[in-house]
Every structure is written in C-alpha cells, then in structure tokens.
C-alpha cells in the first residue's frame, strides 16, 4: 500500500478472525476425525510428492501439525485451522490492493469468515484449506506486482500458484484466469510485455513439477483418478440446480446474493471502489468448469471453496455499490449475522447427542467410534482373528486411527490407494474379521476371495439411543488369492 494508506487492521475484522480461530481450535480438538481426514493422516506417515487421490500438500501439513501438537485430532487439523485465519487476513489485503477502502476490505474479511462452509467446516483437515490460502496468495502477489519490485512479486505469485497446484488440481485454473485478467485490462497487457508473468509461469511449473514426476513414476495414478471426472456419461442438469442451491447455502444466502449482484451492479461514478476484473477473471474458468460438470455429474459441496476468498471481496464491494439504497443497506448489515447464525446451528448439531436427532443426525459419520471399535476388538479376541479388513478406504483409515484396535487393518479393495503408505502386513494364515456397512459387504462377495466366510453379527455405530449405522461383521480365512497384491 502507499505509505499514507498503511493503517492497522479494522478492529471488527480482528475480533471476527480471533473468535472464529478460537472456535475452530476448540471444535477441531474435540471432534473425531472424519474418514477422509483419517486417510490423509495415514498419508502424513509416509511423506511423498503425491498420493492416490490428491497432490501432497495436505499430507505435508498434517505431518507438520502432528509434530507440533501431537498425533491428535488437533495436531491433524492445526495447519488447516491456522490457514483459515490467515486467509481472512489475505482477503482484506486483496480488497485493499483492488482499490477498496478499509471499511469494504474489513467487511470482505468478516464476510469470508461468516460463510457457512468456512465457519462450520474450516476446522477440517482437507486439501481445500491449503488450496484456498495459496490461490488467494497468488492473486495478492500478482496485484502487488505493478506497485514496485514487479519481478519479485511475480516470482512469489508463481511460487504460490505452484503450491496451490500441489494442494489441489483445481488450482490449475489459476493460469487461464490470470491470463484472461492480463489480456482484458490495459495494465495487464503492459505486464505481459514484461518478464514478470512469464517468470511466474516458469516458477509455478517448477514448484508443481515434483508431483508430475511422482505421477509419471506411478502410472499417472492421481491424474487418472482426478481427470477421469472430465468425461461425461449422461446429461443430468438437475445437478446444476443442486450446485446453485448448495453454494447459496454454503456461502450464506445473503452473502451469495451480494456476490451475484457484483456481476450486475456497476460502480458509482462518485465512488470508483474496487476493481473486480481480476476477481471475475480468476473465478470464471473454474466456475465454468463446475457448471459444465454439474450438467452430467454431482459437484461436491466443497469443490468451489478456493473461490470463496475472491467471492468475499466481490460481495463486499457489491454491498458498497448499492449502499445508498436503504433496503440493500439493511441486507448488508444482516448478511454476516445470518452466516454466523447458520454456522452456530451447524456446530450446535455437531455438539447435540445423536439420540436426540435420530435419522436426521448430520453428524452421524463422526459418532460412536470409540464404543464401536471396542466392540470389534472384543469380537476379534473372542474369535481369534489376527487382522481386520474392510472394503472402504475411509473405514480402514478411520479404524486405523482408533487406538482400541491392536491388529493390522487393511482395505481389501482398491489396493492402489495404499501404494507407498505405511501398513502393517496381516498374517493371512490366521483368520480375520471383515467389517463394513451392510450395503457394501456380503458373504457372497467375500466368498470370491476367501474359502471360509462366516457371518457373525450386525453391529450399529452411533450415540446411545440412536439407530446408528449398521455394519456387517464376518469371520474369514484361507484366502483364494493374494489379497494385498490383487485386492478383493
């Protein structure tokens, strides 16, 4: 910023970031890991430049968090939680660099933290946390470049864009977004005539290169998994309506309204405000892909998360552009409080005992793991099983995180997922227990892999008084094939 504009952060933004950071730390420490988080935790025990599902950043972050805060839920989630707070500060910087005044920039940072996905899901250790941080940092550095020391800032833009790609492949859309922005603006075209943007592209490719090399040595495993989604097998536009409705809720409805209004509302002649061109340009390619994808398949709710920092700036600027209208001014004053209220409801449901909510319990995937695994350990001892197997990677990872189980745990299917990971080898000369949801496991399927399959019981997992999730348990022995090599 010009020296005359350098002032401290708005007090409201500091309060919001501090409060939400403390909230996420507490919730992150007390809430059991989800299946995906437990799976990423296993990645962190074998640091590499790539894994089956994603690039390596989330594994690296969890590795560092576990070394800082222990092998606990908080340790797994520590860096993603801190990244959420830092991203809120970056949103403020983005808005100021785009030309917004301190009040609008502060509002952007506050609204980012009030988004339902950020407030209620920001404690989870998922790749989107790192992708959102580095995506926003890349644009911040690029916006800063024309103000001086351009090569250094473009180099940082390239490095952070590369780190975003090492977090999630959706960050590859940064490149076309940046190019669109530079082409459509006079200042951007001037930048293209300098070495800066091209240096950024080279550095981004160099930072991302280790994952490319890893994939080349692993039969393009992650690329095949992620880019296999690009092919369309049907026309199902109902998913577009689902995408719009879901993102309206996860952004928080009023913030989503102002983000959409930013496209239509022109800046006032007496108040130039922020230039939203770079935000529209950087958002457009990825948003277009999500829309196209939703015409044939479901877009998972968290996929658009890296766009949320950019949308927060757009929404805050739109609110400033319509501020002379009393009705819009009232909506803007309510917008963050609606987001905080929705987040409080979501976290409240997480803290509510499952027996109260019954089948409507949205937190059922997190409930009852302790008693459930203790019961499985008792059954294992009673039947003399030397290992425990599942057909689901998430369940295998979740059970591996439970200290009550004292034997090797393996996923019988999708063995490619476990390439390079640390896994104790089971003794298949002895019987084992196979457990999975009743809809995923059957004696007939297991009979293709084991000569002896004995159904034992159906065990429910959930809070006391809750119907819970039903899991079928089988005693198996005498494998028909090499399960570790070929899978079941």
Coordinates of C-alpha atoms in Angstrom, one line a residue:
X1 CA 0.0 0.0 0.0
X2 CA 1.1 3.6 -0.4
X3 CA 2.6 4.8 2.9
X4 CA -0.3 7.2 3.5
X5 CA -2.8 4.3 3.4
X6 CA -0.9 1.9 5.8
X7 CA -3.2 1.6 8.8
X8 CA -3.9 -1.2 11.2
X9 CA -6.5 -3.9 10.5
X10 CA -10.1 -2.9 11.4
X11 CA -11.0 -3.9 15.0
X12 CA -14.1 -5.7 13.8
X13 CA -12.0 -7.9 11.5
X14 CA -9.5 -8.7 14.2
X15 CA -12.3 -9.7 16.6
X16 CA -14.0 -11.9 14.0
X17 CA -10.8 -13.7 13.0
X18 CA -9.7 -14.2 16.6
X19 CA -13.2 -15.5 17.7
X20 CA -13.5 -17.9 14.7
X21 CA -9.9 -19.1 15.1
X22 CA -10.5 -20.0 18.8
X23 CA -13.8 -21.6 17.9
X24 CA -12.2 -23.8 15.2
X25 CA -9.3 -24.8 17.5
X26 CA -11.8 -25.9 20.2
X27 CA -14.1 -27.8 17.8
X28 CA -11.1 -29.2 15.9
X29 CA -9.6 -30.6 19.2
X30 CA -12.9 -32.1 20.4
X31 CA -14.4 -33.6 17.2
X32 CA -13.3 -37.0 16.0
X33 CA -11.6 -37.2 12.6
X34 CA -13.7 -37.8 9.5
X35 CA -12.9 -40.8 7.3
X36 CA -11.1 -38.6 4.8
X37 CA -9.1 -36.8 7.5
X38 CA -8.0 -40.2 8.9
X39 CA -7.0 -41.3 5.5
X40 CA -4.9 -38.1 5.0
X41 CA -3.3 -38.7 8.4
X42 CA -2.0 -42.1 7.1
X43 CA -0.6 -40.2 4.1
X44 CA 1.4 -38.0 6.6
X45 CA 3.1 -41.0 8.0
X46 CA 4.8 -41.6 4.6
X47 CA 5.6 -38.1 3.2
X48 CA 5.8 -38.2 -0.6
X49 CA 5.2 -35.9 -3.7
X50 CA 1.9 -37.5 -4.5
X51 CA -0.9 -39.8 -3.4
X52 CA -3.8 -41.7 -5.0
X53 CA -6.4 -39.0 -4.5
X54 CA -4.7 -35.7 -4.3
X55 CA -1.3 -33.8 -4.6
X56 CA 0.7 -33.9 -1.4
X57 CA 0.2 -30.6 0.4
X58 CA -2.5 -31.8 2.9
X59 CA -0.2 -34.7 3.9
X60 CA 2.7 -32.3 4.5
X61 CA 0.6 -30.0 6.6
X62 CA -0.7 -32.9 8.7
X63 CA 2.8 -34.2 9.2
X64 CA 3.9 -30.8 10.5
X65 CA 0.8 -30.4 12.6
X66 CA 1.3 -33.8 14.3
X67 CA 4.9 -32.9 15.1
X68 CA 3.8 -29.6 16.6
X69 CA 0.6 -30.6 18.5
X70 CA 0.9 -34.4 18.7
X71 CA -0.8 -37.2 16.9
X72 CA -4.2 -36.0 17.9
X73 CA -7.3 -34.5 16.1
X74 CA -5.9 -31.0 16.8
X75 CA -2.5 -32.0 15.5
X76 CA -4.0 -33.3 12.3
X77 CA -6.1 -30.1 11.9
X78 CA -3.7 -27.5 13.2
X79 CA -2.3 -26.0 10.0
X80 CA -5.7 -26.0 8.1
X81 CA -7.2 -24.2 11.0
X82 CA -4.4 -21.6 11.1
X83 CA -4.7 -21.3 7.3
X84 CA -8.3 -20.3 7.6
X85 CA -7.4 -17.3 9.9
X86 CA -4.6 -16.3 7.6
X87 CA -6.8 -16.4 4.6
X88 CA -9.2 -14.0 6.3
X89 CA -6.3 -11.5 6.5
X90 CA -5.4 -12.1 2.9
X91 CA -9.0 -11.3 1.8
X92 CA -8.6 -7.9 3.5
X93 CA -5.3 -7.3 1.6
X94 CA -6.8 -8.5 -1.7
X95 CA -9.7 -6.0 -1.3
X96 CA -7.3 -3.1 -0.5
X97 CA -5.0 -3.9 -3.4
X98 CA -8.0 -3.9 -5.7
X99 CA -8.9 -0.4 -4.6
X100 CA -11.4 -0.9 -1.8
X101 CA -11.4 1.3 1.2
X102 CA -10.7 -0.1 4.7
X103 CA -14.3 -0.4 5.6
X104 CA -15.1 -2.5 2.5
X105 CA -12.0 -4.6 2.8
X106 CA -12.8 -5.2 6.5
X107 CA -16.3 -6.3 5.5
X108 CA -14.8 -8.7 2.9
X109 CA -12.6 -10.4 5.6
X110 CA -15.5 -10.6 8.0
X111 CA -17.9 -12.0 5.4
X112 CA -15.4 -14.6 4.4
X113 CA -15.3 -15.9 8.0
X114 CA -19.1 -15.8 8.1
X115 CA -19.5 -18.1 5.1
X116 CA -21.1 -21.4 6.3
X117 CA -18.5 -23.6 4.7
X118 CA -15.7 -21.6 6.2
X119 CA -17.2 -21.1 9.7
X120 CA -18.6 -24.6 10.2
X121 CA -16.2 -26.6 8.0
X122 CA -13.0 -24.6 8.5
X123 CA -11.7 -26.9 11.3
X124 CA -11.4 -29.9 8.9
X125 CA -8.1 -31.1 7.5
X126 CA -8.9 -31.2 3.8
X127 CA -7.0 -30.1 0.7
X128 CA -9.3 -27.1 0.2
X129 CA -7.8 -25.3 3.2
X130 CA -4.3 -25.1 1.5
X131 CA -5.7 -24.5 -2.0
X132 CA -7.8 -21.5 -0.8
X133 CA -4.8 -20.0 1.0
X134 CA -2.4 -20.3 -1.9
X135 CA -4.9 -19.4 -4.5
X136 CA -5.7 -16.1 -2.7
X137 CA -1.9 -15.5 -2.1
X138 CA -1.2 -15.9 -5.8
X139 CA -3.6 -13.2 -6.7
X140 CA -2.4 -11.0 -3.9
X141 CA 1.2 -11.1 -5.2
X142 CA 0.1 -10.5 -8.8
X143 CA -1.9 -7.5 -7.8
X144 CA 1.0 -6.2 -5.8
X145 CA 3.5 -6.5 -8.7
X146 CA 2.6 -3.3 -10.6
X147 CA 3.3 -1.2 -7.4
X148 CA 7.1 -1.9 -7.4
X149 CA 9.6 -4.8 -7.4
X150 CA 7.5 -6.4 -10.0
X151 CA 9.8 -9.4 -10.7
X152 CA 10.0 -10.4 -7.1
X153 CA 6.2 -10.2 -6.7
X154 CA 5.6 -12.1 -9.9
X155 CA 8.0 -14.8 -8.7
X156 CA 6.1 -15.1 -5.4
X157 CA 2.8 -15.3 -7.4
X158 CA 4.3 -18.2 -9.4
X159 CA 5.5 -19.9 -6.3
X160 CA 2.2 -19.7 -4.5
X161 CA 0.3 -20.7 -7.6
X162 CA 2.5 -23.8 -7.8
X163 CA 1.9 -24.5 -4.1
X164 CA -1.9 -24.2 -4.8
X165 CA -1.5 -26.9 -7.5
X166 CA 0.4 -29.1 -5.0
X167 CA -2.7 -28.6 -2.8
X168 CA -5.4 -29.4 -5.3
X169 CA -5.5 -29.8 -9.1
X170 CA -8.4 -27.2 -9.4
X171 CA -5.6 -24.6 -8.9
X172 CA -4.5 -25.3 -12.5
X173 CA -7.4 -23.0 -13.4
X174 CA -5.3 -20.1 -11.9
X175 CA -3.3 -19.9 -15.1
X176 CA -6.1 -19.3 -17.6
X177 CA -7.8 -16.9 -15.1
X178 CA -4.6 -14.9 -14.7
X179 CA -4.2 -14.8 -18.5
X180 CA -7.7 -13.6 -19.0
X181 CA -7.2 -10.8 -16.5
X182 CA -3.9 -9.7 -18.0
X183 CA -5.3 -9.7 -21.6
X184 CA -8.5 -7.8 -20.9
X185 CA -7.0 -4.9 -19.0
X186 CA -4.6 -2.2 -20.3
X187 CA -2.4 -2.6 -17.2
X188 CA -2.4 -6.3 -17.6
X189 CA -1.3 -6.1 -21.3
X190 CA 1.5 -3.9 -20.2
X191 CA 2.6 -6.5 -17.6
X192 CA 2.5 -9.2 -20.4
X193 CA 5.2 -7.2 -22.2
X194 CA 7.5 -7.6 -19.2
X195 CA 9.2 -10.8 -17.9
X196 CA 7.1 -10.9 -14.7
X197 CA 4.1 -13.1 -15.7
X198 CA 6.3 -15.4 -17.8
X199 CA 8.7 -15.8 -14.8
X200 CA 5.7 -16.6 -12.6
X201 CA 4.6 -19.3 -15.1
X202 CA 8.0 -20.9 -15.1
X203 CA 8.3 -20.9 -11.3
X204 CA 4.8 -22.3 -10.9
X205 CA 5.6 -25.2 -13.2
X206 CA 8.9 -25.8 -11.4
X207 CA 7.1 -25.9 -8.0
X208 CA 4.5 -28.3 -9.4
X209 CA 7.0 -30.5 -11.2
X210 CA 7.7 -32.9 -8.4
X211 CA 4.1 -34.1 -8.4
X212 CA 4.3 -34.6 -12.2
X213 CA 7.4 -36.7 -11.8
X214 CA 5.8 -38.7 -9.0
X215 CA 2.8 -39.4 -11.2
X216 CA 5.0 -40.4 -14.1
X217 CA 6.6 -43.0 -11.8
X218 CA 3.2 -44.2 -10.5
X219 CA 1.4 -44.8 -13.8
X220 CA -0.2 -41.3 -13.6
X221 CA -2.3 -42.6 -10.7
X222 CA -3.6 -39.3 -9.3
X223 CA -4.2 -37.8 -12.8
X224 CA -6.2 -40.8 -13.8
X225 CA -8.3 -40.5 -10.6
X226 CA -9.0 -36.8 -10.8
X227 CA -9.1 -36.1 -14.5
X228 CA -11.2 -39.1 -15.1
X229 CA -14.1 -37.0 -13.9
X230 CA -13.9 -34.9 -17.0
X231 CA -15.7 -37.4 -19.2
X232 CA -19.5 -37.1 -19.4
X233 CA -21.6 -40.2 -19.5
X234 CA -25.0 -38.6 -19.2
X235 CA -26.9 -35.3 -19.4
X236 CA -28.3 -34.6 -15.9
X237 CA -28.9 -30.8 -15.4
X238 CA -30.6 -31.5 -12.1
X239 CA -27.0 -31.3 -10.6
X240 CA -26.8 -27.7 -11.7
X241 CA -29.8 -26.8 -9.6
X242 CA -28.2 -28.7 -6.7
X243 CA -24.9 -26.8 -7.2
X244 CA -26.6 -23.4 -7.2
X245 CA -28.7 -24.3 -4.1
X246 CA -25.9 -25.8 -2.2
X247 CA -23.5 -23.0 -2.9
X248 CA -26.1 -20.4 -1.9
X249 CA -26.4 -22.1 1.4
X250 CA -22.7 -22.6 2.0
X251 CA -21.7 -19.1 1.1
X252 CA -24.6 -18.0 3.3
X253 CA -27.7 -16.8 1.4
X254 CA -27.3 -13.0 1.7
X255 CA -23.5 -13.1 1.0
X256 CA -24.3 -15.3 -2.0
X257 CA -26.8 -12.6 -3.1
X258 CA -24.3 -9.8 -2.9
X259 CA -21.6 -12.0 -4.7
X260 CA -24.1 -12.5 -7.6
X261 CA -25.0 -8.8 -7.5
X262 CA -21.4 -7.9 -8.1
X263 CA -21.7 -9.1 -11.7
X264 CA -24.7 -6.8 -12.4
X265 CA -24.1 -3.7 -10.3
X266 CA -21.9 -1.1 -11.9
X267 CA -19.6 1.1 -9.7
X268 CA -21.0 4.5 -8.8
X269 CA -19.4 7.5 -10.6
X270 CA -18.7 9.3 -7.3
X271 CA -17.2 6.2 -5.8
X272 CA -14.9 4.1 -8.0
X273 CA -14.3 1.4 -5.4
X274 CA -12.5 -1.9 -6.0
X275 CA -11.7 -3.1 -9.5
X276 CA -13.3 -6.6 -9.6
X277 CA -11.9 -7.5 -13.0
X278 CA -9.1 -9.8 -11.6
X279 CA -11.6 -11.5 -9.3
X280 CA -14.1 -12.2 -12.2
X281 CA -11.3 -13.3 -14.5
X282 CA -9.7 -15.7 -11.9
X283 CA -13.1 -17.1 -10.9
X284 CA -14.5 -17.6 -14.4
X285 CA -12.6 -20.6 -15.7
X286 CA -13.1 -22.8 -12.6
X287 CA -16.7 -21.7 -12.2
X288 CA -17.4 -22.5 -15.9
X289 CA -15.9 -26.0 -15.4
X290 CA -18.1 -26.6 -12.3
X291 CA -21.2 -25.6 -14.2
X292 CA -20.3 -27.9 -17.1
X293 CA -19.5 -30.7 -14.7
X294 CA -22.9 -30.2 -13.0
X295 CA -24.6 -30.9 -16.3
X296 CA -23.6 -34.5 -16.1
X297 CA -22.5 -35.3 -12.5
X298 CA -22.6 -34.0 -9.0
X299 CA -20.3 -31.2 -7.9
X300 CA -19.2 -32.0 -4.3
X301 CA -20.1 -29.2 -2.0
X302 CA -16.5 -28.2 -1.1
X303 CA -15.1 -28.1 -4.6
X304 CA -15.7 -24.3 -5.1
X305 CA -14.0 -23.5 -1.8
X306 CA -10.9 -21.9 -3.3
X307 CA -13.2 -19.3 -4.9
X308 CA -14.6 -18.2 -1.6
X309 CA -11.9 -15.6 -0.7
X310 CA -12.4 -14.0 -4.2
X311 CA -16.2 -14.1 -3.8
X312 CA -16.0 -12.4 -0.4
X313 CA -14.3 -9.4 -2.0
X314 CA -16.9 -9.3 -4.8
X315 CA -19.8 -9.5 -2.3
X316 CA -18.4 -6.7 0.0
X317 CA -17.7 -4.4 -3.0
X318 CA -21.3 -5.0 -4.3
X319 CA -22.7 -4.1 -0.9
X320 CA -20.8 -0.8 -1.1
X321 CA -22.1 -0.1 -4.6
X322 CA -25.7 -0.3 -3.5
X323 CA -25.3 1.2 -0.1
X324 CA -27.4 4.3 -0.9
X325 CA -30.5 2.1 -1.0
X326 CA -31.9 1.5 2.5
X327 CA -33.2 -2.0 1.8
X328 CA -29.8 -3.2 0.4
X329 CA -28.0 -1.5 3.3
X330 CA -30.2 -3.4 5.8
X331 CA -29.5 -6.7 4.0
X332 CA -25.7 -6.0 4.1
X333 CA -25.9 -5.4 7.9
X334 CA -27.8 -8.7 8.4
X335 CA -25.6 -10.7 6.0
X336 CA -22.8 -11.7 8.3
X337 CA -25.1 -12.4 11.2
X338 CA -27.1 -14.8 9.1
X339 CA -23.9 -16.6 8.3
X340 CA -22.8 -16.7 11.9
X341 CA -26.3 -18.0 12.9
X342 CA -26.2 -20.8 10.3
X343 CA -22.7 -21.7 11.4
X344 CA -23.8 -21.8 15.0
X345 CA -26.7 -24.1 14.1
X346 CA -24.4 -26.4 12.2
X347 CA -21.8 -26.6 15.0
X348 CA -24.7 -27.0 17.5
X349 CA -25.9 -30.0 15.6
X350 CA -22.4 -31.4 15.9
X351 CA -22.5 -31.0 19.6
X352 CA -26.0 -32.4 20.1
X353 CA -26.2 -36.0 21.2
X354 CA -27.1 -38.2 18.3
X355 CA -30.1 -39.9 20.1
X356 CA -31.9 -36.5 20.0
X357 CA -31.8 -36.2 16.2
X358 CA -32.3 -39.8 15.2
X359 CA -32.1 -40.5 11.5
X360 CA -31.8 -36.7 10.8
X361 CA -28.4 -36.5 12.5
X362 CA -26.0 -34.9 10.1
X363 CA -23.0 -35.7 12.4
X364 CA -23.6 -39.5 12.4
X365 CA -20.4 -40.1 10.4
X366 CA -18.5 -38.8 13.5
X367 CA -20.4 -40.5 16.3
X368 CA -19.8 -43.6 18.3
X369 CA -16.4 -44.7 17.0
X370 CA -15.0 -45.5 20.5
X371 CA -17.6 -48.0 21.6
X372 CA -17.9 -49.4 18.1
X373 CA -14.1 -50.2 17.8
X374 CA -14.0 -51.5 21.4
X375 CA -16.8 -53.9 20.4
X376 CA -14.9 -55.0 17.3
X377 CA -11.8 -55.6 19.4
X378 CA -13.8 -57.8 21.8
X379 CA -15.2 -59.8 18.9
X380 CA -11.7 -60.1 17.4
X381 CA -10.3 -61.5 20.6
X382 CA -13.2 -63.9 21.0
X383 CA -12.8 -65.4 17.6
X384 CA -9.0 -65.3 17.5
X385 CA -8.8 -63.1 14.4
X386 CA -5.3 -61.8 13.7
X387 CA -6.3 -58.9 11.4
X388 CA -9.2 -56.7 10.4
X389 CA -10.3 -55.9 6.9
X390 CA -12.8 -53.5 5.2
X391 CA -13.9 -52.8 1.6
X392 CA -13.8 -49.0 2.2
X393 CA -10.7 -46.9 2.3
X394 CA -12.4 -44.4 4.6
X395 CA -13.4 -47.0 7.1
X396 CA -10.0 -48.7 7.0
X397 CA -8.4 -45.3 7.8
X398 CA -10.9 -44.4 10.5
X399 CA -10.3 -47.8 12.2
X400 CA -6.5 -47.3 11.9
X401 CA -6.9 -44.0 13.9
X402 CA -8.7 -45.9 16.8
X403 CA -6.3 -46.9 19.5
X404 CA -8.6 -49.7 20.7
X405 CA -7.7 -51.9 17.8
X406 CA -4.4 -53.7 18.1
X407 CA -4.1 -55.7 14.9
X408 CA -3.3 -54.7 11.3
X409 CA -6.2 -53.1 9.4
X410 CA -6.3 -53.2 5.6
X411 CA -8.7 -52.3 2.8
X412 CA -9.3 -55.4 0.8
X413 CA -10.2 -53.5 -2.4
X414 CA -8.6 -50.5 -4.2
X415 CA -5.1 -51.6 -3.3
X416 CA -3.6 -48.9 -5.5
X417 CA -4.7 -46.4 -2.8
X418 CA -2.1 -47.8 -0.4
X419 CA 0.9 -47.8 -2.6
X420 CA 3.8 -46.3 -0.6
X421 CA 1.9 -45.9 2.6
X422 CA 3.0 -47.5 5.9
X423 CA 0.7 -50.5 6.5
X424 CA 1.4 -53.4 8.9
X425 CA 1.3 -56.7 6.9
X426 CA -1.6 -59.0 8.1
X427 CA -1.0 -62.7 8.7
X428 CA -3.4 -64.3 6.3
X429 CA -2.5 -67.7 7.6
X430 CA -4.8 -66.9 10.5
X431 CA -8.5 -65.8 10.4
X432 CA -9.5 -62.2 10.2
X433 CA -12.6 -60.1 10.7
X434 CA -14.1 -58.2 7.8
X435 CA -16.4 -55.3 8.7
X436 CA -18.2 -52.8 6.6
X437 CA -21.6 -51.2 6.1
X438 CA -24.3 -53.8 5.3
X439 CA -24.9 -52.2 1.9
X440 CA -21.2 -52.7 1.0
X441 CA -20.3 -56.1 2.4
X442 CA -21.9 -59.5 1.8
X443 CA -20.9 -63.1 2.3
X444 CA -21.3 -63.9 -1.4
X445 CA -18.8 -61.2 -2.4
X446 CA -16.2 -62.2 0.2
X447 CA -16.5 -65.8 -0.9
X448 CA -14.8 -64.8 -4.1
X449 CA -11.7 -64.0 -2.0
X450 CA -11.8 -66.4 1.0
X451 CA -12.6 -70.1 1.2
X452 CA -14.3 -69.7 4.5
X453 CA -16.7 -66.9 5.2
X454 CA -18.9 -66.9 8.4
X455 CA -21.4 -64.1 9.1
X456 CA -21.1 -63.2 12.7
X457 CA -23.3 -60.1 13.5
X458 CA -24.6 -56.7 12.5
X459 CA -23.1 -54.0 14.8
X460 CA -24.5 -50.5 14.9
X461 CA -22.3 -47.4 15.3
X462 CA -23.8 -44.2 16.8
X463 CA -24.6 -42.5 20.1
X464 CA -26.7 -44.2 22.8
X465 CA -30.3 -44.1 21.8
X466 CA -29.5 -43.6 18.2
X467 CA -30.4 -46.1 15.5
X468 CA -26.8 -45.8 14.1
X469 CA -25.1 -47.1 11.0
X470 CA -25.3 -50.9 10.6
X471 CA -22.1 -52.8 9.9
X472 CA -21.9 -56.5 9.0
X473 CA -19.1 -58.5 10.6
X474 CA -17.7 -61.7 9.0
X475 CA -15.0 -64.2 10.1
X476 CA -12.9 -65.1 7.1
X477 CA -9.9 -67.4 6.5
X478 CA -8.0 -69.2 3.7
X479 CA -7.6 -66.6 1.0
X480 CA -8.2 -67.7 -2.6
X481 CA -5.8 -65.1 -3.9
X482 CA -3.0 -62.7 -2.9
X483 CA -5.3 -60.1 -1.4
X484 CA -2.5 -57.5 -0.8
X485 CA -1.3 -57.6 -4.4
X486 CA -4.6 -58.1 -6.3
X487 CA -7.3 -56.9 -3.9
X488 CA -10.6 -58.5 -3.3

